CSV table of C-alpha atoms in Angstrom, one decimal:
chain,number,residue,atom,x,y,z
S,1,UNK,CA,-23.1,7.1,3.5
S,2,UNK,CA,-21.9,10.8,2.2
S,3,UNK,CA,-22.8,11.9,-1.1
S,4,UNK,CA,-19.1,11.6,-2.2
S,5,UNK,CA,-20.6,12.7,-5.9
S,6,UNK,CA,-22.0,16.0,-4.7
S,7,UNK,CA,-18.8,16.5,-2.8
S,8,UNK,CA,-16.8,16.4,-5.8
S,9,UNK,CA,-18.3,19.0,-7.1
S,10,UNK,CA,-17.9,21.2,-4.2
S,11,UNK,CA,-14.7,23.6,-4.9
S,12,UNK,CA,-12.0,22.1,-2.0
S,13,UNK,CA,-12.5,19.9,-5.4
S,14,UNK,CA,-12.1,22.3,-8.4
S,15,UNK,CA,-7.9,21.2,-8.8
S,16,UNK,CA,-10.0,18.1,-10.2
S,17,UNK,CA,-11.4,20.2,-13.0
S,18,UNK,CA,-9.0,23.1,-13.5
S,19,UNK,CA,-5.8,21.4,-13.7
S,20,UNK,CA,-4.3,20.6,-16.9
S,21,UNK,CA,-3.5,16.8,-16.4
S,22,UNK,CA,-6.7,16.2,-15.1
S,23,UNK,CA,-9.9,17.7,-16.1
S,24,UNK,CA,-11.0,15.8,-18.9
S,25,UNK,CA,-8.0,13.3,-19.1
S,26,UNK,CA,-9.1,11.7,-15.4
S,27,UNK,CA,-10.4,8.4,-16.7
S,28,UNK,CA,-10.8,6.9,-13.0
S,29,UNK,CA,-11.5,8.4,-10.1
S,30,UNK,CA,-12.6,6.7,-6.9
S,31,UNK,CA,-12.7,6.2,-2.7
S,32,UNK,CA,-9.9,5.0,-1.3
S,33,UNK,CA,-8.9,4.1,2.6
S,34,UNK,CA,-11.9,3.1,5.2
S,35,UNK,CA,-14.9,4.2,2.6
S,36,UNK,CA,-13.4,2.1,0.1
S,37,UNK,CA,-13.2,-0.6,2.4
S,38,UNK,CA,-16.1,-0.4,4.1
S,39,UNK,CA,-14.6,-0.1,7.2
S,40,UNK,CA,-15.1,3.6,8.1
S,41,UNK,CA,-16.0,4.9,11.1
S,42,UNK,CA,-17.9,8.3,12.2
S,43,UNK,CA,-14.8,10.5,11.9
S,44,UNK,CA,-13.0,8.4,9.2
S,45,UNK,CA,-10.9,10.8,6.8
S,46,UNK,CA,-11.9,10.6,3.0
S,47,UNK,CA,-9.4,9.4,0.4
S,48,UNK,CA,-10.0,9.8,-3.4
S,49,UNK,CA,-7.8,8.0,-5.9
S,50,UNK,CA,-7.3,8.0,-9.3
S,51,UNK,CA,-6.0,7.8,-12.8
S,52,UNK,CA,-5.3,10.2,-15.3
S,53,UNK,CA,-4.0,10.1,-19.1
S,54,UNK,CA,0.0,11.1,-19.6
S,55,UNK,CA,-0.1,14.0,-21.8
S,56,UNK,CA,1.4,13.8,-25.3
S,57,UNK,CA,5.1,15.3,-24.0
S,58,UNK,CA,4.9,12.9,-21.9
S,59,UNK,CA,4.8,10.3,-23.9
S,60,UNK,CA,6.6,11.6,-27.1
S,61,UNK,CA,8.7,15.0,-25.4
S,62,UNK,CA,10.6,15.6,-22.3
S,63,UNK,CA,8.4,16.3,-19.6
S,64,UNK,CA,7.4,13.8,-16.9
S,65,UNK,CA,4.6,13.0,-14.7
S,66,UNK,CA,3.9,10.4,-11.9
S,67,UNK,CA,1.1,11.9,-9.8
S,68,UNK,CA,-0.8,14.2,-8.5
S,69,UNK,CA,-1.1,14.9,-4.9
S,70,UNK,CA,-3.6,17.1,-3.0
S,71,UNK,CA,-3.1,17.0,0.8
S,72,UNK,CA,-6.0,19.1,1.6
S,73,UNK,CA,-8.5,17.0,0.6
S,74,UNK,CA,-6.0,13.0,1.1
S,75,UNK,CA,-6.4,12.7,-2.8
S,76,UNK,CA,-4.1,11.2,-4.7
S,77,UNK,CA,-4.0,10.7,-8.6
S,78,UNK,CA,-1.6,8.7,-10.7
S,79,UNK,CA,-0.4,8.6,-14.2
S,80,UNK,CA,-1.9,6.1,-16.6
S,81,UNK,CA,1.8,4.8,-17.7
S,82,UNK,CA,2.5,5.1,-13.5
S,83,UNK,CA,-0.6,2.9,-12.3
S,84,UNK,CA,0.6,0.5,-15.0
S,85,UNK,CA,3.8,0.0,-13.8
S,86,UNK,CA,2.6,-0.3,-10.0
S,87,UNK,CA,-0.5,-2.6,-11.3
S,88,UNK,CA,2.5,-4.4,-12.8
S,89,UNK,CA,3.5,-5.5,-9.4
S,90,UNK,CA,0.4,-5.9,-7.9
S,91,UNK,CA,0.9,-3.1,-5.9
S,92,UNK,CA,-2.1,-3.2,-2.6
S,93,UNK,CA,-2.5,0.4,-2.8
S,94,UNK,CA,-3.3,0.7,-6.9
S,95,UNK,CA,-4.7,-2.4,-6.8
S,96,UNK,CA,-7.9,-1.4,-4.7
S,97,UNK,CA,-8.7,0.9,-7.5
S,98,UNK,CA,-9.9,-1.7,-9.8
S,99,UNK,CA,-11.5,-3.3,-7.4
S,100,UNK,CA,-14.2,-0.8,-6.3
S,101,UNK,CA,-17.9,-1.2,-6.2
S,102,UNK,CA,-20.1,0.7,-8.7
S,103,UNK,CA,-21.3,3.3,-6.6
S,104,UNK,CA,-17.7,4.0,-5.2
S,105,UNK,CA,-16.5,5.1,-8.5
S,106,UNK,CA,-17.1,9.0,-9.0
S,107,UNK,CA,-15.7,9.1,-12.2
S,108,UNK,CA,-15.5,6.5,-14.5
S,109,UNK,CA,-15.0,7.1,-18.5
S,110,UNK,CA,-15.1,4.8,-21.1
S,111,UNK,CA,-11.7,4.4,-21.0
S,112,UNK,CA,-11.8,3.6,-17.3
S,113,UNK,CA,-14.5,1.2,-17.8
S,114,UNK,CA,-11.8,-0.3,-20.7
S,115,UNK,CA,-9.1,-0.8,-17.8
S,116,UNK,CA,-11.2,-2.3,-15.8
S,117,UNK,CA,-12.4,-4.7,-18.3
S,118,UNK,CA,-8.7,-5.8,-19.1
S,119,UNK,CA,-7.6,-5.8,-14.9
S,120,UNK,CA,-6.8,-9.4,-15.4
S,121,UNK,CA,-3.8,-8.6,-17.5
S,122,UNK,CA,-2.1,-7.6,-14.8
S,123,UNK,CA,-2.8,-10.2,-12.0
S,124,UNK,CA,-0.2,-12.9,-11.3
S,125,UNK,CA,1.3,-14.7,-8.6
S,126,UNK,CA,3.5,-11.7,-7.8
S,127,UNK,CA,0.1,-10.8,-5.5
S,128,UNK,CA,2.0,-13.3,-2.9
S,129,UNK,CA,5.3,-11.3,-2.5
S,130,UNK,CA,3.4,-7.6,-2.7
S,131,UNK,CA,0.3,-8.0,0.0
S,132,UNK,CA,2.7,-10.8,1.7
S,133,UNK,CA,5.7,-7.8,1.5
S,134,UNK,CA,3.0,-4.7,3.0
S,135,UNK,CA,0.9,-7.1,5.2
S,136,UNK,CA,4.3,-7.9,7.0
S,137,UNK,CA,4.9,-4.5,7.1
S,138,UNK,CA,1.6,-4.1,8.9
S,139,UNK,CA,2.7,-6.7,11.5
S,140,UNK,CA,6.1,-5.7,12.3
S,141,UNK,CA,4.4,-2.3,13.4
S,142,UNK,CA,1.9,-4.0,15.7
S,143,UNK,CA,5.1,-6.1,17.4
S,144,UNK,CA,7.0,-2.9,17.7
S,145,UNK,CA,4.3,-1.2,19.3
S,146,UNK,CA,3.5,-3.8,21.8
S,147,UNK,CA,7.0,-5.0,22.4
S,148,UNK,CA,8.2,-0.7,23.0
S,149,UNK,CA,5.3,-0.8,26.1
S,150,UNK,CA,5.8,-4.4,27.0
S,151,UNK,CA,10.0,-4.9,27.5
S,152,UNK,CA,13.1,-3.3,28.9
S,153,UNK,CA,14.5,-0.7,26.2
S,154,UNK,CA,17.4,-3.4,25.9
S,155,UNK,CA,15.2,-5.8,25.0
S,156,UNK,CA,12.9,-3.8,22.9
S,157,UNK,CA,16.2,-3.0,20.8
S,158,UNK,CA,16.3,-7.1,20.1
S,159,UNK,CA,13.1,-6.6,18.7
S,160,UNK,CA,14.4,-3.6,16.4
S,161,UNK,CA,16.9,-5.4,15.1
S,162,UNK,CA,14.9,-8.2,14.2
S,163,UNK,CA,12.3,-6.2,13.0
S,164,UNK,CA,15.1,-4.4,10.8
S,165,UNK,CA,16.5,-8.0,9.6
S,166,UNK,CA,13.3,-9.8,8.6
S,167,UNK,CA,12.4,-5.6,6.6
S,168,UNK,CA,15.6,-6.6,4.2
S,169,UNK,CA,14.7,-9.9,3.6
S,170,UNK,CA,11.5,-8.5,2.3
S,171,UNK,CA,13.9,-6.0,0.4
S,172,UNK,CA,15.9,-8.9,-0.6
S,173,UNK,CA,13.0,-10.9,-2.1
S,174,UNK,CA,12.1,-8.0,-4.0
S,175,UNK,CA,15.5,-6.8,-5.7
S,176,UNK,CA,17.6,-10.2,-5.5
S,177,UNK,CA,20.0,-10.6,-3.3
S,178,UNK,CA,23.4,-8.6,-3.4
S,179,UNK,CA,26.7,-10.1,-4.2
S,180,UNK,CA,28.7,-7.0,-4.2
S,181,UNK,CA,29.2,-6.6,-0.4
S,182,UNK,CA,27.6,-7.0,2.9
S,183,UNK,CA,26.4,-6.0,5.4
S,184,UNK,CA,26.5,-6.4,9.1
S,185,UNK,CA,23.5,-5.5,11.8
S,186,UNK,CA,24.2,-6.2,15.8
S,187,UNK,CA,23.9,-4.7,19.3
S,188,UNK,CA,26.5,-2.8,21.3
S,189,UNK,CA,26.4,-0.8,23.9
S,190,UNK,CA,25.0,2.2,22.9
S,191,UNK,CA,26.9,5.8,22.2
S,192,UNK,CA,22.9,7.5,22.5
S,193,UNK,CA,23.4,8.6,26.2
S,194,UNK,CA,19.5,8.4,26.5
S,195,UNK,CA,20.1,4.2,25.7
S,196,UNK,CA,21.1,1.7,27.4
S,197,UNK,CA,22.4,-0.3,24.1
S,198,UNK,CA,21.4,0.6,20.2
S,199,UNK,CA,21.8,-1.3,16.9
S,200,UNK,CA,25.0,-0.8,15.1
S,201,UNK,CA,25.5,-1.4,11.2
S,202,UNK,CA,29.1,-2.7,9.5
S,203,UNK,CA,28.1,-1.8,5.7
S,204,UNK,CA,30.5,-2.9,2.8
S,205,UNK,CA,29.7,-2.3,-0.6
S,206,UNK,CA,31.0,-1.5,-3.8
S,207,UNK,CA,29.7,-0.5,-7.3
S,208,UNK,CA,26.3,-0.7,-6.3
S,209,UNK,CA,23.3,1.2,-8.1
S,210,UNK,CA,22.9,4.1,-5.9
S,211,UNK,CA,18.7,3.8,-5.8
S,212,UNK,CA,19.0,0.4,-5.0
S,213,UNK,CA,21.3,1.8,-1.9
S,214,UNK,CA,18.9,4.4,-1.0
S,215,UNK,CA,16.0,1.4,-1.1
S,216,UNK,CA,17.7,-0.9,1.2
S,217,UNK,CA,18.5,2.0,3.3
S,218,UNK,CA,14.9,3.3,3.4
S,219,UNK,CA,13.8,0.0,4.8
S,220,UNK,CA,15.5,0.1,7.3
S,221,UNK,CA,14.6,3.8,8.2
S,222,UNK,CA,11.1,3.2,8.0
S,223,UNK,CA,11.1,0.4,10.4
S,224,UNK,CA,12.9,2.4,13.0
S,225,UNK,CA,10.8,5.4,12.2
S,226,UNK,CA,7.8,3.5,12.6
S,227,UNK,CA,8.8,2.2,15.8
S,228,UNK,CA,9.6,5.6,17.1
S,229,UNK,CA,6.4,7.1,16.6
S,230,UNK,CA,4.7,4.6,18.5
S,231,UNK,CA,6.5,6.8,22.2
S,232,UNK,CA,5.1,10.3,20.8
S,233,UNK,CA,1.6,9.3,20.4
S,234,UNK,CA,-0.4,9.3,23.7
S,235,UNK,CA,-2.2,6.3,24.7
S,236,UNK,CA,-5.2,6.2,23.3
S,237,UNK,CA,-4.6,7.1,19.8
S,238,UNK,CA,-2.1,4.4,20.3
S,239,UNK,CA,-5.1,1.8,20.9
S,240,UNK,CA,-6.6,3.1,18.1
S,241,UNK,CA,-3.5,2.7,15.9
S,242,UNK,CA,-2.9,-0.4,17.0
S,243,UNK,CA,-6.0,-1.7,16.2
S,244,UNK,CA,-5.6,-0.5,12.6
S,245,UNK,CA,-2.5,-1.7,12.0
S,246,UNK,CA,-4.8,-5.2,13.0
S,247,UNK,CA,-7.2,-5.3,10.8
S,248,UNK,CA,-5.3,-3.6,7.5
S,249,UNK,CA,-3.1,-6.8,8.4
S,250,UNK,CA,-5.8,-9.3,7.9
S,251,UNK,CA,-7.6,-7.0,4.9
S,252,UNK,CA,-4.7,-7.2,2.9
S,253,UNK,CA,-4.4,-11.3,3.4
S,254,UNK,CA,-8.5,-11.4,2.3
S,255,UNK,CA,-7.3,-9.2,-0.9
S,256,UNK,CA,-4.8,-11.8,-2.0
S,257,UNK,CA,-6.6,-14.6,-1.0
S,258,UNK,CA,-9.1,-13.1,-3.5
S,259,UNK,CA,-7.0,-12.5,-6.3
S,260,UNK,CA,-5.0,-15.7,-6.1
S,261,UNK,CA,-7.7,-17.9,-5.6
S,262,UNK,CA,-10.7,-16.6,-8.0
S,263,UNK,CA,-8.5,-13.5,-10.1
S,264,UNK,CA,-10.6,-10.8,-8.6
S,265,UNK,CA,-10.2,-7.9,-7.1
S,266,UNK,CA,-12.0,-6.9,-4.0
S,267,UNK,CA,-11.3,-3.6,-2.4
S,268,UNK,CA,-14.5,-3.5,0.0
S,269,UNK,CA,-15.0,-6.6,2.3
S,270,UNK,CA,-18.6,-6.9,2.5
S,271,UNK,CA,-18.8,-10.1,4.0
S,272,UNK,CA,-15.9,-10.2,6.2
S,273,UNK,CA,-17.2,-6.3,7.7
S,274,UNK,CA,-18.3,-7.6,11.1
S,275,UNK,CA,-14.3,-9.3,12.0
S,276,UNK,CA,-12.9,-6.3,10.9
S,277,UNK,CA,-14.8,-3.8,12.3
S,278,UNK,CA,-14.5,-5.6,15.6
S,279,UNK,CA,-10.4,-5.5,15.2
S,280,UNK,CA,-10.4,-2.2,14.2
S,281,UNK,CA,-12.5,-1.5,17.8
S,282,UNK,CA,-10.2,-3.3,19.6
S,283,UNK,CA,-12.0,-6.5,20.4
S,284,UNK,CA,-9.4,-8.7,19.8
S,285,UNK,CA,-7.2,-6.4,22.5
S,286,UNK,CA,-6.5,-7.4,26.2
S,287,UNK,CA,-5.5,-4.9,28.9
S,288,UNK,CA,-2.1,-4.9,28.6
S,289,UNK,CA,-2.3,-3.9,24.6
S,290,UNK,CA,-1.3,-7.3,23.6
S,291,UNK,CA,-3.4,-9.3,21.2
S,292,UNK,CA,-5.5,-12.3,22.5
S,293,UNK,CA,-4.7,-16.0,20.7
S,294,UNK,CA,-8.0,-15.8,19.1
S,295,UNK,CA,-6.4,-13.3,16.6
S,296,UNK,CA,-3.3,-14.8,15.8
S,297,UNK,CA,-5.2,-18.1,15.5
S,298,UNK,CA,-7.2,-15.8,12.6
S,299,UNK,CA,-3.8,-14.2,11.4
S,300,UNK,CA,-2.4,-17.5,10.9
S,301,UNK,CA,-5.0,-19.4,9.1
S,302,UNK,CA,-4.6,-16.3,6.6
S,303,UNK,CA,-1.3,-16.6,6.5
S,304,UNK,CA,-1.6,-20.4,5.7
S,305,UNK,CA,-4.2,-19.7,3.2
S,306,UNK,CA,-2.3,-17.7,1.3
S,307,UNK,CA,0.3,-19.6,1.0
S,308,UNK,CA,-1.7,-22.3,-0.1
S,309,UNK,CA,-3.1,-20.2,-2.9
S,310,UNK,CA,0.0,-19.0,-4.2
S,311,UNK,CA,0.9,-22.6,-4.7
S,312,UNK,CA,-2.1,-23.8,-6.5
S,313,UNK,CA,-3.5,-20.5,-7.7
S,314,UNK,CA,-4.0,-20.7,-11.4
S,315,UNK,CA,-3.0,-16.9,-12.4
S,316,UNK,CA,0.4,-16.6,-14.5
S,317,UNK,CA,4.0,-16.2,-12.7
S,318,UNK,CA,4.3,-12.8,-14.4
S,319,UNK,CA,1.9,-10.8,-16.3
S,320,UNK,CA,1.6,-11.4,-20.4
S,321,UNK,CA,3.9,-8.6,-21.0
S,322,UNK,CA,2.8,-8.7,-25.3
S,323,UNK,CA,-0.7,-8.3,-23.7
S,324,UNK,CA,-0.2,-5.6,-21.3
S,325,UNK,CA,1.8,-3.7,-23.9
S,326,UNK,CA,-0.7,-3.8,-26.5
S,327,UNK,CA,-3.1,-2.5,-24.3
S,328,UNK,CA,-0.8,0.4,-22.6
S,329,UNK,CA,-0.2,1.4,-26.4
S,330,UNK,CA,-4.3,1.5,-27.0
S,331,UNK,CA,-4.9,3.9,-24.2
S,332,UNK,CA,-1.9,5.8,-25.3
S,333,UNK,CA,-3.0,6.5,-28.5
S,334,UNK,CA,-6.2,7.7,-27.6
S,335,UNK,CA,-4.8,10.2,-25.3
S,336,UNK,CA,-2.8,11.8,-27.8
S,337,UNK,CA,-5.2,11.4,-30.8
S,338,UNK,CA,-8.0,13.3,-28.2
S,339,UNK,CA,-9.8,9.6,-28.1
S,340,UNK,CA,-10.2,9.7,-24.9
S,341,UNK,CA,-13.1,12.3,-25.0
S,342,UNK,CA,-15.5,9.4,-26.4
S,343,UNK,CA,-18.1,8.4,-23.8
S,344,UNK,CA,-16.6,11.3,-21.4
S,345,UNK,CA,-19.6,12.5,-19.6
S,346,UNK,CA,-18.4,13.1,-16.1
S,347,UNK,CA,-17.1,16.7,-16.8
């Protein structure tokens, strides 16, 4: 493997030391994607991700602060207070940071060592809904891929729409379901000369929080989008996306097998490398892109498992909110009282 270390310290890195919210404040910082899994291949991209201390306006002035992106080099960085809030949720994507192995950390402070000691203030069952809510995600863009090469357009519209319907009921399960209006999704013939027929939406709502709008519309533009870019890709980076959208599908059930069923968190699949590596290189694919019954046989026992674990896993409903709060306040202090230098020998 790379020395990801040494590349750090290279200067496509420098942001990492020279800007002012990170530098000395990045308690956390790690490999995300394929390296963090274990899954990587030859010419797999590589992902850092991290955490960093809010500043002291943000937490007693005006200014804000989420993240802190750098496209150049796929690394992404997030608040303290921000990471909380996602971790909150059990949120896949933050919670893979907590569950690295020792030598995929690159930076870890004493502080960071402190937030991983306490990661099982945040675990709850609410791991069911958020892998169950992304690993769906994952699967509707493997059907719409293999349904937009295997069916009529008029068909493959069917498949849109209930790719669309099953998004909001995702949406649905997430924010509670609306009573102030409705709305309406079908097929008619289509006014998009280059189609044949096209989904239609009847939308009636009133005095409704105008995020929670944008949301609900955004999940249902995502799964179109998705579905689109499957025709502009040629075909074999198609195979190849396929076959990742395959095995992030059954990852993300392994992750929350793991966390219902023992409380931990395990970002790279050591012992499950040799299934996924052999989805992700298309060995579970037949000639005419479709998947064979061997993998949906594995998909389902997954699915089955995890639905078993929710019900008998022993982690909380929700989070102990007194808990998590005492600790947010910990960190917090220490990053305006400086204490977050202590045992910070990365820099």
């Amino acid at each position: 493997m790379r020395d990801f270390k040494a590349l750090m310290n290279t200067g496509q890195y420098d942001f990492l030391r020279k800007e002012e919210r990170l530098g000395k404040r990045i308690i956390l910082l790690g490999l995300g994607g394929s390296y963090a899994y274990g899954t990587y291949q030859e010419n797999s991209d590589i992902d850092f991700r991290g955490i960093t201390l809010n500043m002291t306006s943000d937490l007693l002035g005006l200014t804000e602060f989420e993240q802190y992106e750098d496209d150049k080099t796929d690394t992404v960085i997030y608040s303290f207070n921000k990471m909380v809030k996602l971790l909150l949720e059990c949120n896949p994507n933050t919670c893979e940071i907590l569950g690295l192995e020792e030598e995929q950390y690159l930076i870890k402070t004493k502080l960071g060592q402190e937030l991983l000691d306490q990661k099982g203030l945040f675990l709850s069952k609410r791991a069911a809904k958020s892998f169950g809510g992304y690993a769906g995600a994952q699967l509707r863009r493997l059907q719409n891929a293999i349904a937009r090469d295997a069916v009529p357009q008029r068909e493959r519209e069917k498949h849109i729409l209930n790719s669309v319907r099953n998004a909001l009921e995702d949406f649905e399960r997430r924010y509670g379901n609306f009573d102030r209006g409705s709305i309406r999704l079908y097929i008619d013939k289509a006014e998009n000369h280059e189609l044949e027929t096209e989904i239609f939406v009847d939308a009636d709502y009133r005095h409704i929080p105008l995020r929670d709008y944008e949301n609900m519309w955004a999940v249902m533009h995502n799964v179109v989008r998705d579905y689109d870019k499957i025709g502009k890709r040629n075909r074999k980076k198609d195979d190849n996306h396929l076959n990742k959208h395959a095995m992030h599908l059954i990852r993300l059930f392994m992750m929350a097998v793991d966390i219902l069923e023992k409380g931990e968190i395990n970002t790279c699949r050591r012992q499950e490398l040799d299934l996924l590596r052999k989805i992700r290189s298309g060995g579970f694919q037949r000639e005419d892109k479709t998947f064979t019954p061997e993998f949906y046989d594995i998909l389902e026992a997954y699915e089955k498992r995890m639905e078993k674990a929710s019900r008998e896993s022993l982690l909380p409903d929700n989070p102990d909110m007194e808990k998590v709060e005492a600790f947010v306040e910990y960190v917090n202090r220490k990053a305006i009282e400086g204490g977050y230098l202590e045992g910070n020998t990365w820099y």
